[in-house]
Tab-separated table of C-alpha atoms and ligand atoms in Angstrom:
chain	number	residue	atom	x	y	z
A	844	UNK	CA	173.093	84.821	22.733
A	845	UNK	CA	173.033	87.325	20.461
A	846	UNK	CA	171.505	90.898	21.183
A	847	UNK	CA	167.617	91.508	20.530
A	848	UNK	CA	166.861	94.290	17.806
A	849	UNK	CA	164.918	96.889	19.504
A	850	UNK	CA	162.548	98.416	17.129
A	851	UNK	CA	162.713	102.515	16.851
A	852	UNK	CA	160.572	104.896	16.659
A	853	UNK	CA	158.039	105.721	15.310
A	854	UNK	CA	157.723	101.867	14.125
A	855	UNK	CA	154.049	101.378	14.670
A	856	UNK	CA	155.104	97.901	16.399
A	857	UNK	CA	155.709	100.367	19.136
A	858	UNK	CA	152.232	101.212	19.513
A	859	UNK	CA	150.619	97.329	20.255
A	860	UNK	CA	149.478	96.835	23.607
A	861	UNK	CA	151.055	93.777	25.812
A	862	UNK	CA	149.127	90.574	27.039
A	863	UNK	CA	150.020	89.800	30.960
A	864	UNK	CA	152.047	86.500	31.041
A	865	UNK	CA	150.002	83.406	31.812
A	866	UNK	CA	152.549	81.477	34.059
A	867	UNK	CA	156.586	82.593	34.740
A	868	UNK	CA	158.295	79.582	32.897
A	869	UNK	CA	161.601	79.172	31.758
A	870	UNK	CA	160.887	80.650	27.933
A	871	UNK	CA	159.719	83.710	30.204
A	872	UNK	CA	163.399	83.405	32.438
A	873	UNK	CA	164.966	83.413	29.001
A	874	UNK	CA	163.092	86.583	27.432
A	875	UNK	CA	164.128	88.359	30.818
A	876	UNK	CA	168.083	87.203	30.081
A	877	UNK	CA	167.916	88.476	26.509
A	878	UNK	CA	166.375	91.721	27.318
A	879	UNK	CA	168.775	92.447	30.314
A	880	UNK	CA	171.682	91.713	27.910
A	881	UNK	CA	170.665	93.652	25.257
A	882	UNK	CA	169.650	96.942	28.203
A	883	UNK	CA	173.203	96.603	29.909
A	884	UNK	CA	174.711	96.315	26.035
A	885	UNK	CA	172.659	99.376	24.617
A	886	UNK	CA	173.597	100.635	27.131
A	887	UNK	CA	170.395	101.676	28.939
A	888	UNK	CA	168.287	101.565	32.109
A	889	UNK	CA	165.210	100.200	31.039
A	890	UNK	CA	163.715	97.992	28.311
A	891	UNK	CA	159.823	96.443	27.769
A	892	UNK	CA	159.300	93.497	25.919
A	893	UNK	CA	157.494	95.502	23.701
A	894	UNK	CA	160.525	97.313	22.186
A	895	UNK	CA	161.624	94.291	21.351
A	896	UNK	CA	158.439	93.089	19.497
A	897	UNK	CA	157.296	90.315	22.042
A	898	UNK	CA	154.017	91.691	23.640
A	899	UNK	CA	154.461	90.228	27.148
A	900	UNK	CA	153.789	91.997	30.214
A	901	UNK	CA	157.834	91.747	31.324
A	902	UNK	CA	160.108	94.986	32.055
A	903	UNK	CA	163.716	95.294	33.209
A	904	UNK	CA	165.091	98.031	34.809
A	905	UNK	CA	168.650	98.811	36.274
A	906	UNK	CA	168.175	102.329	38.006
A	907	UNK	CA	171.568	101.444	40.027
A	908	UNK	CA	174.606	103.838	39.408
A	909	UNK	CA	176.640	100.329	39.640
A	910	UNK	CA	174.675	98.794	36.902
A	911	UNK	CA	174.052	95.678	39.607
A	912	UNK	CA	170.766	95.630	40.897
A	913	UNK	CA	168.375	94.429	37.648
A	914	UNK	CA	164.740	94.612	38.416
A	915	UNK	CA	162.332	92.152	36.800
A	916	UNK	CA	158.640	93.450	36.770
A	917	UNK	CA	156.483	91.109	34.976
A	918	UNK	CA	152.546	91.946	34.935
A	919	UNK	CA	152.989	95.007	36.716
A	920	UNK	CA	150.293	96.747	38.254
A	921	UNK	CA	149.984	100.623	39.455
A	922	UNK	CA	148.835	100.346	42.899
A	923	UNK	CA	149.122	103.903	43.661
A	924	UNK	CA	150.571	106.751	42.504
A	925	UNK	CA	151.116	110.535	43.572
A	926	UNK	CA	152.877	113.771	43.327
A	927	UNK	CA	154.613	115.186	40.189
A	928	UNK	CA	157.745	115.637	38.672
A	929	UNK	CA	159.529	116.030	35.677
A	930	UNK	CA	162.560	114.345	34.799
A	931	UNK	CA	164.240	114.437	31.630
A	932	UNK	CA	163.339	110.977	29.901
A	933	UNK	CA	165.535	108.812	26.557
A	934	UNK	CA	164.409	105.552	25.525
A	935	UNK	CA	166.466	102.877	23.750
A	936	UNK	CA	163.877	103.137	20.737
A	937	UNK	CA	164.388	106.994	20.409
A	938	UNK	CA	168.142	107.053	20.333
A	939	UNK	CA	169.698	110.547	21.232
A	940	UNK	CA	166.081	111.808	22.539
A	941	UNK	CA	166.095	113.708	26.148
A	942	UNK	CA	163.229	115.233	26.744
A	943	UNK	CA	160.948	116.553	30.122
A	944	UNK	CA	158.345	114.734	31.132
A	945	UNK	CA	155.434	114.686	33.981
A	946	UNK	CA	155.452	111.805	36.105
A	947	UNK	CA	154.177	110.788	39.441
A	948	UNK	CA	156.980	111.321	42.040
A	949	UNK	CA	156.220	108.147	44.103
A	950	UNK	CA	154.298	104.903	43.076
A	951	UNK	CA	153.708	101.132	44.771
A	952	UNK	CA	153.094	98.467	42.078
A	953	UNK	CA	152.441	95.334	42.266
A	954	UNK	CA	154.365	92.388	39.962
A	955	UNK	CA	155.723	88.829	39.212
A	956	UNK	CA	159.241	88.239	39.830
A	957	UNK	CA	161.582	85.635	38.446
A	958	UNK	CA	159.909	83.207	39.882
A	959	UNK	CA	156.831	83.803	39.122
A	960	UNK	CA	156.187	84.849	43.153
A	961	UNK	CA	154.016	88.294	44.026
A	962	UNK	CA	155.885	91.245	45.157
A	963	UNK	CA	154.906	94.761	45.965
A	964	UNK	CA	157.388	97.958	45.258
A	965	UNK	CA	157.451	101.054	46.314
A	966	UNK	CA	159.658	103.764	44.215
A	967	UNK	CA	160.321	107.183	44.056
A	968	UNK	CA	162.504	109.233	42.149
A	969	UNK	CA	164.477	108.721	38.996
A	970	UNK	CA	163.269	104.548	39.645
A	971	UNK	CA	159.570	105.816	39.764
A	972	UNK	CA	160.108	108.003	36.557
A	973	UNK	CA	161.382	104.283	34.547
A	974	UNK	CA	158.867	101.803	35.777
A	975	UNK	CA	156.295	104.551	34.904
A	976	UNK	CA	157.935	104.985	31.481
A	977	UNK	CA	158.403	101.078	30.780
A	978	UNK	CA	154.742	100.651	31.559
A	979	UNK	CA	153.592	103.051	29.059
A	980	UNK	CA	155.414	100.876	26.377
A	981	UNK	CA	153.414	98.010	27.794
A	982	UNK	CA	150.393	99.939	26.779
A	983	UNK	CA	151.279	100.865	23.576
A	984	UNK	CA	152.511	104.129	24.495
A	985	UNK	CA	155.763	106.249	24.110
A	986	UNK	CA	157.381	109.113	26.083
A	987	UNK	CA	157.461	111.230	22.770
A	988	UNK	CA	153.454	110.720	22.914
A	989	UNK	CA	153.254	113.545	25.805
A	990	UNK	CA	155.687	115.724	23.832
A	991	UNK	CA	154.130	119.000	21.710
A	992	UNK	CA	152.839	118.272	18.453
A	993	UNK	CA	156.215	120.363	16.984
A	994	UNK	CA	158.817	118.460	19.071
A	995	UNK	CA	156.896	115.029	17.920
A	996	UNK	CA	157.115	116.003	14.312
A	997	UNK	CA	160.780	117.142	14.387
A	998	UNK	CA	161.965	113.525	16.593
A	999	UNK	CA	159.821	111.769	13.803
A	1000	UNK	CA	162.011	113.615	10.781
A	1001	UNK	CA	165.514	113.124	12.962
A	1002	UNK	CA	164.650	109.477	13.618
A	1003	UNK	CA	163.639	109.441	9.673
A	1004	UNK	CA	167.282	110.596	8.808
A	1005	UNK	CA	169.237	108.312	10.828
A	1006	UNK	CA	166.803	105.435	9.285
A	1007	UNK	CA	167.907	106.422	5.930
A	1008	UNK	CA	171.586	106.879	7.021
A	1009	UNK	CA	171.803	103.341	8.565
A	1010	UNK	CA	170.173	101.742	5.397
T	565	LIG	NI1	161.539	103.619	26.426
């Protein structure tokens, strides 16, 4: 299978918000294979469907040092959320990107697994900090979006350049 293009910023694709999957069937299953691929390829520890231009509620995330422990959020729901802290975030769509961000420090959610069965999650940490910033792209919404006017207009002129340079 080859690799899905993920879209960069600022592509205004980016910026579309995500309809919540009607029913976990096997097109879904394969949407989840391609986009782990393509993460553990990039490589990276998160991707949204969105990124990859299919607006579907569905998020992978591999937060493991080993790179073995995928996690499959599909619909996800915030259930909760509190404290702050600030993590230096990238993102596979702003290539070479790191910047600090406030997040909440722990979160429960609530999501469709694999098969399509109801789980709840609670996360904290570095795992909080990526399902929070994969659920933004679900909304339409990017981790350069929180950043200073300034820093978003000089990641908008560096992404520019290595646009032109890959053309
Ligand atoms: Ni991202």
């Amino acid at each position: 299978m080859p690799y899905l293009t993920i879209l960069r910023y600022p592509d205004p694709r980016l910026y579309r918000k995500a309809a919540p999957v009607p029913s976990v069937d096997d097109s879904v299953r394969a949407l989840v294979r391609d986009m782990a691929e393509t993460m553990y390829a990039a490589p990276g520890v998160g991707l949204a469907a969105t990124q990859v231009d299919v607006l579907k509620q569905v998020i992978v995330i591999d937060a493991s040092e080993r790179r073995d422990r995928l996690l499959t959020l599909i619909n996800p729901v915030l259930l909760e959320k509190e404290g702050t802290q600030y993590c230096e975030e990238g993102c596979l769509s702003v290539p070479g990107v790191y910047e600090r961000v406030e997040r909440a420090a722990r979160i429960k959610v609530r999501a469709l697994g694999l098969s399509g069965e109801s789980f709840e999650l609670a996360a904290e940490e570095m795992l909080a900090v990526c399902i929070q910033h994969e659920m933004d792209h679900l909304e339409g919404k990017m981790f350069v979006d929180y950043l200073s006017r300034l820093k978003q207009t000089r990641i908008r002129a560096r992404m520019q350049k290595l646009l032109r340079k890959s053309a």
